Short mmCIF file of C-alpha atoms and ligand atoms in Angstrom, two decimals:
data_model
loop_
_atom_site.label_atom_id
_atom_site.label_comp_id
_atom_site.label_asym_id
_atom_site.label_seq_id
_atom_site.Cartn_x
_atom_site.Cartn_y
_atom_site.Cartn_z
CA MET A 1145 124.99 41.06 135.23
CA LEU A 1146 121.68 41.23 133.37
CA ASP A 1147 121.64 41.97 129.69
CA ILE A 1148 119.40 44.74 128.35
CA GLY A 1149 116.57 42.42 127.27
CA GLU A 1150 116.47 40.57 130.61
CA ALA A 1151 116.43 43.86 132.49
CA GLN A 1152 113.56 45.12 130.32
CA ARG A 1153 111.58 41.93 130.98
CA LYS A 1154 112.13 42.16 134.74
CA ILE A 1155 110.97 45.77 134.70
CA LEU A 1156 107.86 45.15 132.62
CA GLU A 1157 106.80 42.30 134.96
CA GLU A 1158 106.42 44.89 137.72
CA ILE A 1159 104.62 47.50 135.64
CA PRO A 1160 100.82 47.79 135.87
CA VAL A 1161 98.59 49.22 133.15
CA LEU A 1162 96.85 52.25 134.66
CA GLY A 1163 93.09 52.76 134.85
CA SER A 1164 91.08 54.79 132.34
CA GLU A 1165 89.58 58.26 132.28
CA ARG A 1166 87.03 59.95 130.04
CA ILE A 1167 88.31 63.02 128.23
CA HIS A 1168 87.43 65.25 125.28
CA ILE A 1169 88.40 63.76 121.91
CA LEU A 1170 90.82 66.58 121.13
CA GLU A 1171 92.59 66.16 124.46
CA ALA A 1172 92.88 62.47 123.61
CA LEU A 1173 95.42 63.09 120.85
CA GLY A 1174 98.37 60.71 121.42
CA ARG A 1175 96.53 58.76 124.12
CA VAL A 1176 95.55 55.08 123.97
CA LEU A 1177 91.92 53.93 123.83
CA ALA A 1178 90.79 52.01 126.91
CA GLN A 1179 87.46 50.97 125.35
CA ASP A 1180 86.38 49.73 121.95
CA VAL A 1181 84.39 52.26 119.96
CA GLU A 1182 81.37 50.76 118.19
CA ALA A 1183 79.60 52.65 115.42
CA ILE A 1184 76.13 53.70 116.45
CA ARG A 1185 75.16 54.44 112.84
CA ASP A 1186 76.21 53.85 109.27
CA VAL A 1187 78.74 56.22 107.73
CA PRO A 1188 77.70 57.64 105.38
CA PRO A 1189 74.17 57.48 106.78
CA ALA A 1190 72.57 57.52 103.29
CA ASP A 1191 73.63 57.20 99.63
CA ASN A 1192 75.10 60.51 98.49
CA SER A 1193 77.02 62.01 95.63
CA ALA A 1194 80.83 62.02 95.46
CA MET A 1195 80.74 64.69 92.72
CA ASP A 1196 79.01 67.84 91.63
CA GLY A 1197 76.76 66.69 88.82
CA TYR A 1198 73.31 65.37 88.02
CA CYS A 1199 71.59 62.21 89.17
CA CYS A 1200 69.31 60.20 86.96
CA LYS A 1201 68.58 56.66 85.83
CA ALA A 1202 71.71 55.04 84.35
CA GLN A 1203 69.57 53.21 81.80
CA ASP A 1204 68.30 56.52 80.32
CA ILE A 1205 71.78 57.62 79.33
CA GLN A 1206 73.48 54.28 78.70
CA HIS A 1207 74.12 55.24 75.03
CA ALA A 1208 75.09 58.87 75.69
CA SER A 1209 78.36 60.18 74.21
CA VAL A 1210 79.74 63.36 72.66
CA GLU A 1211 78.58 62.05 69.25
CA THR A 1212 75.20 60.87 70.54
CA PRO A 1213 74.13 63.28 73.30
CA ILE A 1214 71.01 62.42 75.32
CA ARG A 1215 68.62 65.02 76.65
CA LEU A 1216 67.04 64.83 80.16
CA ARG A 1217 64.51 67.12 81.82
CA MET A 1218 65.62 68.94 84.99
CA ILE A 1219 63.14 68.58 87.86
CA GLY A 1220 65.01 70.01 90.88
CA GLU A 1221 68.14 69.98 92.97
CA SER A 1222 69.65 68.05 95.90
CA PRO A 1223 72.38 70.12 97.52
CA ALA A 1224 74.26 68.75 100.57
CA GLY A 1225 72.04 69.06 103.63
CA LYS A 1226 68.78 69.67 101.69
CA PRO A 1227 67.59 66.41 100.14
CA PHE A 1228 65.31 66.49 97.07
CA GLN A 1229 61.93 65.22 98.23
CA GLY A 1230 60.51 63.85 94.96
CA THR A 1231 61.33 60.82 92.83
CA VAL A 1232 63.40 60.81 89.67
CA GLY A 1233 61.35 59.30 86.84
CA PRO A 1234 62.39 58.12 83.36
CA GLY A 1235 63.99 60.92 81.29
CA GLU A 1236 64.45 63.13 84.37
CA ALA A 1237 67.49 64.53 86.19
CA VAL A 1238 68.16 66.31 89.48
CA ARG A 1239 71.12 68.62 90.06
CA VAL A 1240 73.22 67.19 92.87
CA MET A 1241 76.17 68.65 94.76
CA THR A 1242 78.97 66.71 96.49
CA GLY A 1243 77.49 65.21 99.66
CA GLY A 1244 73.90 65.76 98.45
CA LEU A 1245 71.62 62.74 98.94
CA ILE A 1246 70.72 60.61 95.92
CA PRO A 1247 66.93 60.98 95.44
CA ASN A 1248 64.60 57.99 95.03
CA GLY A 1249 64.55 56.65 91.51
CA ALA A 1250 68.09 57.76 90.59
CA ASP A 1251 70.95 55.24 90.41
CA THR A 1252 73.85 57.16 88.87
CA VAL A 1253 75.60 60.53 88.93
CA ILE A 1254 76.94 62.15 85.78
CA MET A 1255 79.67 64.71 86.47
CA VAL A 1256 79.02 68.35 85.49
CA GLU A 1257 82.06 68.17 83.20
CA PHE A 1258 80.22 65.67 80.92
CA THR A 1259 77.02 67.68 80.57
CA GLU A 1260 75.68 70.85 78.96
CA ARG A 1261 72.61 72.87 79.89
CA THR A 1262 70.02 74.25 77.44
CA GLY A 1263 67.32 76.04 79.39
CA GLU A 1264 65.48 73.49 81.55
CA ASP A 1265 67.14 70.58 79.79
CA LEU A 1266 70.32 68.69 80.51
CA ILE A 1267 72.47 67.30 77.70
CA CYS A 1268 74.45 64.21 78.74
CA LEU A 1269 77.68 63.45 76.84
CA GLN A 1270 78.76 60.35 78.75
CA ALA A 1271 77.25 57.12 80.07
CA PRO A 1272 78.23 56.54 83.70
CA GLY A 1273 77.24 53.05 84.87
CA VAL A 1274 74.84 52.18 87.67
CA GLY A 1275 76.24 53.43 90.99
CA ALA A 1276 78.84 55.75 89.42
CA HIS A 1277 80.00 58.53 91.80
CA ILE A 1278 77.61 57.36 94.52
CA ARG A 1279 78.96 56.94 98.06
CA ARG A 1280 76.93 54.07 99.45
CA THR A 1281 75.28 53.98 102.85
CA GLY A 1282 77.74 52.41 105.32
CA GLU A 1283 80.57 52.08 102.81
CA ASP A 1284 83.02 53.63 105.32
CA VAL A 1285 81.54 52.21 108.53
CA ARG A 1286 78.62 49.86 109.29
CA ALA A 1287 76.42 50.41 112.34
CA GLY A 1288 77.49 48.00 115.09
CA GLU A 1289 81.01 47.57 113.74
CA VAL A 1290 83.97 48.03 116.16
CA VAL A 1291 85.77 50.86 114.38
CA LEU A 1292 88.43 51.66 116.98
CA ALA A 1293 89.72 49.11 119.47
CA VAL A 1294 91.30 49.09 122.92
CA GLY A 1295 95.00 49.82 122.47
CA ASP A 1296 94.60 52.01 119.40
CA ILE A 1297 96.50 55.29 119.57
CA VAL A 1298 94.36 58.38 119.02
CA ARG A 1299 95.86 60.24 116.05
CA PRO A 1300 94.18 62.94 113.94
CA PRO A 1301 92.15 60.42 111.83
CA GLU A 1302 90.89 58.70 115.00
CA VAL A 1303 89.82 62.11 116.34
CA GLY A 1304 87.93 62.66 113.07
CA MET A 1305 86.28 59.23 113.25
CA LEU A 1306 85.21 59.76 116.87
CA ALA A 1307 83.61 63.04 115.85
CA THR A 1308 81.96 61.42 112.81
CA LEU A 1309 80.42 58.84 115.13
CA GLY A 1310 79.11 61.58 117.41
CA HIS A 1311 81.49 61.12 120.36
CA ALA A 1312 82.66 64.26 122.13
CA TYR A 1313 84.35 62.22 124.88
CA VAL A 1314 86.31 58.99 124.86
CA HIS A 1315 87.83 56.56 127.39
CA VAL A 1316 91.62 56.47 127.36
CA TYR A 1317 94.28 55.09 129.71
CA GLN A 1318 95.58 57.50 132.35
CA ARG A 1319 99.01 59.10 132.15
CA PRO A 1320 101.42 58.26 134.96
CA VAL A 1321 102.91 61.04 137.07
CA VAL A 1322 106.67 60.54 137.11
CA ALA A 1323 108.58 62.11 140.02
CA ILE A 1324 112.14 63.06 139.06
CA LEU A 1325 114.90 63.65 141.61
CA SER A 1326 118.43 64.68 140.72
CA THR A 1327 121.13 63.91 143.29
CA GLY A 1328 124.62 65.31 143.69
CA ASP A 1329 126.41 67.85 145.94
CA GLU A 1330 127.80 69.56 142.85
CA LEU A 1331 124.43 70.31 141.25
CA VAL A 1332 122.88 73.76 140.97
CA ASP A 1333 119.49 74.58 139.51
CA LEU A 1334 118.88 77.26 136.90
CA ASP A 1335 118.00 79.93 139.46
CA GLU A 1336 121.09 79.30 141.60
CA PRO A 1337 124.52 80.93 141.24
CA PHE A 1338 126.94 78.97 139.09
CA SER A 1339 130.66 78.64 139.71
CA PRO A 1340 133.36 76.37 138.34
CA GLY A 1341 133.18 73.13 140.27
CA LYS A 1342 129.41 73.23 140.14
CA VAL A 1343 127.35 71.40 137.53
CA VAL A 1344 124.05 72.72 136.21
CA CYS A 1345 121.43 70.09 136.91
CA SER A 1346 120.38 69.39 133.35
CA ASN A 1347 119.01 65.90 134.03
CA SER A 1348 115.92 67.23 135.82
CA TYR A 1349 115.03 68.94 132.57
CA SER A 1350 116.13 66.39 129.96
CA LEU A 1351 114.41 63.58 131.87
CA ALA A 1352 111.25 65.65 132.32
CA ALA A 1353 111.32 66.31 128.58
CA GLN A 1354 111.62 62.58 127.90
CA VAL A 1355 108.68 61.94 130.23
CA TYR A 1356 106.63 64.54 128.33
CA GLU A 1357 107.70 63.16 125.00
CA CYS A 1358 106.31 59.75 125.75
CA GLY A 1359 103.04 61.23 126.98
CA ALA A 1360 103.46 61.00 130.77
CA ILE A 1361 103.50 63.81 133.36
CA PRO A 1362 106.77 64.86 135.03
CA LEU A 1363 106.83 66.05 138.64
CA SER A 1364 110.12 67.68 139.59
CA LEU A 1365 111.48 66.93 143.07
CA GLY A 1366 114.43 69.23 142.48
CA ILE A 1367 117.90 68.38 143.71
CA ALA A 1368 119.01 66.37 146.74
CA THR A 1369 122.56 66.47 148.07
CA ASP A 1370 124.60 63.30 148.56
CA ASP A 1371 123.08 62.84 151.97
CA HIS A 1372 120.69 60.08 153.11
CA GLU A 1373 118.47 62.36 155.16
CA HIS A 1374 118.02 64.91 152.36
CA GLN A 1375 117.43 62.19 149.75
CA ARG A 1376 114.91 60.39 151.99
CA SER A 1377 112.83 63.50 152.52
CA ARG A 1378 112.76 64.37 148.79
CA ILE A 1379 112.00 60.82 147.72
CA SER A 1380 109.21 60.52 150.32
CA ASP A 1381 107.63 63.57 148.66
CA GLY A 1382 107.89 61.78 145.33
CA LEU A 1383 106.11 58.64 146.42
CA ARG A 1384 102.73 60.21 145.73
CA ALA A 1385 103.63 59.92 142.03
CA ASP A 1386 103.10 56.70 140.05
CA VAL A 1387 106.77 56.25 139.19
CA LEU A 1388 109.97 57.50 140.77
CA VAL A 1389 113.07 58.29 138.72
CA THR A 1390 116.31 59.42 140.34
CA SER A 1391 119.54 60.41 138.64
CA GLY A 1392 123.06 60.14 139.98
CA GLY A 1393 124.56 58.38 142.97
CA VAL A 1394 124.05 54.77 141.87
CA SER A 1395 127.62 53.91 140.98
CA VAL A 1396 130.38 52.79 143.33
CA GLY A 1397 131.79 56.20 144.32
CA ASN A 1398 132.07 57.27 147.95
CA TYR A 1399 129.05 59.53 147.61
CA ASP A 1400 126.83 57.14 145.66
CA LEU A 1401 124.14 56.74 148.31
CA VAL A 1402 120.92 56.51 146.33
CA LYS A 1403 120.63 52.71 146.36
CA ASP A 1404 120.96 52.67 150.17
CA THR A 1405 118.55 55.56 150.60
CA LEU A 1406 115.99 53.67 148.53
CA ALA A 1407 116.58 50.54 150.64
CA GLN A 1408 115.98 52.62 153.79
CA LEU A 1409 112.64 53.65 152.28
CA GLY A 1410 111.67 49.99 151.86
CA MET A 1411 112.61 49.47 148.22
CA GLN A 1412 112.56 45.88 147.08
CA LEU A 1413 115.62 45.79 144.84
CA LYS A 1414 114.94 43.86 141.63
CA PHE A 1415 118.35 44.39 140.08
CA TRP A 1416 121.40 46.64 140.02
CA LYS A 1417 123.64 46.96 136.95
CA VAL A 1418 122.96 46.12 133.34
CA ASN A 1419 125.50 44.85 130.86
CA MET A 1420 125.61 48.01 128.74
CA LYS A 1421 127.67 51.11 128.07
CA PRO A 1422 126.66 53.77 128.82
CA GLY A 1423 124.22 53.13 131.67
CA LYS A 1424 125.66 50.15 133.54
CA PRO A 1425 124.84 51.14 137.16
CA LEU A 1426 121.02 51.24 136.71
CA VAL A 1427 119.00 50.42 139.85
CA PHE A 1428 115.48 49.06 139.55
CA GLY A 1429 113.11 48.15 142.34
CA THR A 1430 109.69 48.86 143.81
CA ILE A 1431 108.55 50.78 146.85
CA ALA A 1432 105.01 49.77 147.86
CA LYS A 1433 104.66 48.30 144.35
CA LYS A 1434 105.60 51.61 142.71
CA PRO A 1435 108.40 51.28 140.18
CA VAL A 1436 111.63 53.07 141.09
CA PHE A 1437 114.42 53.69 138.60
CA GLY A 1438 117.82 54.85 139.81
CA LEU A 1439 119.50 56.18 136.66
CA PRO A 1440 123.18 57.07 136.46
CA GLY A 1441 124.00 60.77 136.66
CA ASN A 1442 125.95 61.33 133.48
CA PRO A 1443 123.61 63.26 131.20
CA THR A 1444 123.74 60.90 128.22
CA SER A 1445 123.78 57.77 130.40
CA ALA A 1446 120.64 59.03 132.12
CA MET A 1447 118.89 59.74 128.80
CA ILE A 1448 119.94 56.47 127.18
CA SER A 1449 118.90 54.47 130.26
CA PHE A 1450 115.57 56.28 130.23
CA GLU A 1451 115.11 55.27 126.58
CA GLN A 1452 115.84 51.58 127.24
CA PHE A 1453 114.05 51.09 130.56
CA VAL A 1454 111.77 53.94 131.68
CA ARG A 1455 110.12 54.74 128.35
CA PRO A 1456 108.83 51.18 127.70
CA ALA A 1457 107.52 51.05 131.28
CA LEU A 1458 105.64 54.36 130.91
CA LEU A 1459 104.22 53.31 127.55
CA LYS A 1460 102.97 50.05 129.09
CA MET A 1461 101.28 52.00 131.92
CA MET A 1462 99.52 54.15 129.32
CA GLY A 1463 98.14 51.09 127.51
CA HIS A 1464 100.47 51.15 124.49
CA LYS A 1465 100.81 47.86 122.63
CA ASN A 1466 104.12 48.73 120.98
CA LEU A 1467 106.68 49.68 123.60
CA TRP A 1468 109.74 49.74 121.39
CA ARG A 1469 111.54 52.17 119.14
CA PRO A 1470 111.98 50.87 115.60
CA LEU A 1471 115.14 48.89 114.84
CA VAL A 1472 116.74 49.14 111.41
CA GLU A 1473 119.78 47.53 109.88
CA ALA A 1474 122.44 49.95 108.76
CA VAL A 1475 125.87 49.68 107.20
CA LEU A 1476 128.79 51.14 109.16
CA GLU A 1477 130.57 53.99 107.40
CA GLU A 1478 133.75 53.73 109.47
CA ASP A 1479 135.67 51.35 111.74
CA LEU A 1480 134.70 51.58 115.42
CA LYS A 1481 136.99 51.31 118.42
CA ILE A 1482 134.80 49.34 120.82
CA ALA A 1483 135.92 47.29 123.83
CA SER A 1484 134.40 43.82 124.00
CA ASP A 1485 133.31 44.18 127.64
CA ARG A 1486 129.62 45.09 127.34
CA VAL A 1487 126.88 45.88 124.83
CA HIS A 1488 127.77 49.33 123.56
CA LEU A 1489 125.03 51.76 122.57
CA VAL A 1490 126.71 54.19 120.22
CA ARG A 1491 124.99 57.42 119.27
CA CYS A 1492 124.92 57.62 115.50
CA LYS A 1493 123.81 59.64 112.53
CA LEU A 1494 121.84 57.85 109.83
CA SER A 1495 121.86 58.66 106.15
CA GLU A 1496 120.81 56.95 102.97
CA LYS A 1497 123.06 55.94 100.10
CA GLU A 1498 121.61 54.24 97.03
CA GLY A 1499 118.80 52.62 98.96
CA THR A 1500 120.92 51.51 101.94
CA ILE A 1501 120.80 53.05 105.41
CA MET A 1502 124.29 54.11 106.50
CA ALA A 1503 125.38 54.80 110.11
CA ARG A 1504 128.30 56.74 111.56
CA PRO A 1505 129.04 57.70 115.18
CA THR A 1506 128.33 61.27 116.28
CA GLY A 1507 131.84 62.03 117.51
CA THR A 1508 132.84 61.66 121.15
CA GLN A 1509 130.89 59.00 123.00
CA SER A 1510 131.71 60.38 126.46
CA SER A 1511 128.71 59.76 128.72
CA GLY A 1512 128.79 63.42 129.64
CA ALA A 1513 128.61 64.73 126.08
CA LEU A 1514 125.02 65.79 125.42
CA ARG A 1515 126.01 67.19 122.04
CA SER A 1516 126.34 63.62 120.76
CA MET A 1517 122.69 63.02 121.72
CA ILE A 1518 121.60 66.12 119.86
CA LEU A 1519 123.33 64.92 116.71
CA ALA A 1520 122.10 61.34 117.02
CA ASP A 1521 119.32 59.83 114.94
CA GLY A 1522 119.71 56.57 116.78
CA LEU A 1523 121.78 54.19 118.85
CA MET A 1524 123.86 51.43 117.29
CA ILE A 1525 123.45 48.30 119.39
CA LEU A 1526 126.82 46.59 119.41
CA PRO A 1527 127.08 43.21 121.18
CA PRO A 1528 130.53 42.33 122.58
CA GLU A 1529 130.74 39.01 120.73
CA ARG A 1530 130.76 40.85 117.41
CA VAL A 1531 133.75 43.14 118.18
CA PRO A 1532 135.62 44.37 116.13
CA PHE A 1533 133.22 46.44 114.05
CA ARG A 1534 134.57 47.53 110.68
CA ALA A 1535 133.38 49.84 107.92
CA GLY A 1536 130.95 47.87 105.75
CA ASN A 1537 129.64 45.68 108.62
CA THR A 1538 125.89 45.61 109.16
CA VAL A 1539 124.72 46.80 112.57
CA LYS A 1540 121.32 47.17 114.28
CA VAL A 1541 120.27 50.73 115.04
CA GLN A 1542 117.51 51.77 117.40
CA VAL A 1543 115.93 54.81 115.74
CA LEU A 1544 115.24 57.60 118.23
CA HIS A 1545 113.71 60.21 115.95
CA GLY A 1546 110.96 59.96 113.41
CA GLY A 1547 112.83 61.87 110.71
CA MET A 1548 114.64 58.89 109.21
CA PRO A 1549 112.69 56.94 106.59
CA LEU A 1550 112.61 53.26 107.58
CA VAL A 1551 112.36 52.18 103.97
CA PRO A 1552 114.76 54.55 102.28
CA LEU A 1553 113.36 56.35 99.27
CA SER A 1554 115.32 56.36 96.06
CA PRO A 1555 116.45 59.75 94.68
CA TYR A 1556 113.75 59.34 92.04
CA ASP A 1557 111.05 59.12 94.73
CA HIS A 1558 112.37 62.29 96.35
CA GLU A 1559 112.19 64.18 93.08
CA SER A 1560 108.72 62.99 92.24
CA PHE A 1561 107.40 63.88 95.68
P1 AMP B 331 127.07 60.20 139.42
O1 AMP B 331 126.26 59.19 138.68
O2 AMP B 331 126.36 60.80 140.59
O3 AMP B 331 128.39 59.63 139.79
O4 AMP B 331 127.34 61.39 138.41
C1 AMP B 331 128.11 61.18 137.25
C2 AMP B 331 128.37 62.47 136.52
O5 AMP B 331 127.14 63.03 136.10
C3 AMP B 331 129.03 63.54 137.35
O6 AMP B 331 129.96 64.22 136.53
C4 AMP B 331 127.90 64.46 137.73
O7 AMP B 331 128.30 65.76 137.97
C5 AMP B 331 126.99 64.37 136.54
N1 AMP B 331 125.61 64.59 136.95
C6 AMP B 331 124.98 63.95 137.94
N2 AMP B 331 123.72 64.39 138.08
C7 AMP B 331 123.55 65.33 137.12
C8 AMP B 331 122.46 66.16 136.77
N3 AMP B 331 121.29 66.10 137.40
N4 AMP B 331 122.61 67.01 135.73
C9 AMP B 331 123.80 67.08 135.08
N5 AMP B 331 124.87 66.32 135.38
C10 AMP B 331 124.76 65.45 136.39
MG1 MG B 332 126.96 61.95 142.14
#
């Protein structure tokens, strides 16, 4: 049986990176750049003031202080957007506002706070050096420089930079459409009558939410019964998507038909079963080069398998460079009862104690118990050769949610925040 890492490698070998599309910069939030972005101009485009104050020649006021004030003559102003047209000569000053251009002849800005006004004159009480409070041409970005590169994720600062450089549109990798089919005679959808013995088909929704969360587009194929004909027709519908994900019917029960249905549709099976718990019966293959994932039906098994295998594949398709959730080391808070048969992925809560990340399981680890996923900050990754796991042992935890600080802050840091 493959281990998790081997299975991930086999999957990623089959996964293409999608083509690009040109979209509005605001729509591009969370997407990955498919082209480098080169600056067409300097930012800032000209020297300007970082402060509200006065610009003048630094030499004129080099001996200014509260005890020895120096008087300059005001000759105009340079507010942001309306540059002063003249030249600043010896003994002269121009009022400048933040973002206002530095006029010819001036080489420093004295902040308002260190000046006084008497009529047309300016009294300087401080000696800022040459270049003080001046934002230089191109100090943020130089014309011709590659500011954003292929593979960069568009976050709010990237959106701002694209706008600064005058781009309304940007090339990003496409998002895959992911068809999701739930299988099982017992399943009912939300608009169907429920009775004991039936199971509400939650996987269609949790898996679609996972697809959304990683930035791809879910396409629901609804529910198929445990019947080859019904499954074939639903899956055929789904083959217009970029990726097919099924849930249920991949184990060794009498009604686990999905693997055979996929074979009937021409799937090239790459592997079946991964050495993990939950999630062992995973099927992976391709139909006409499209990746097909047969996830187990138990709600947490399906979600955890998605995390380990489908998410990295979708991220690769969308051009992401980092396909993996962060791993942290944590100290176990309690002994664990773990069989040494497979790699166990145990849902856990993380906390911080005196600078150390602590981990404890979120109660029942039944593969049907979604509650344990809700409570989980991450998954402990427990290899069989390290069983038994005792309180105080260090374990690796795959962090599923952003809330947990990777470098824990001390209580002092929290207070000073
Ligand atoms: P299976 O993998 O088909 O053997 O299903 C394993 C367990 O997961 C069974 O208890 C199913 O009822 C349950 N299950 C399968 N598919 C779904 C689904 N789409 N939503 C919720 N539970 C499911
Ligand atoms: Mg089933």
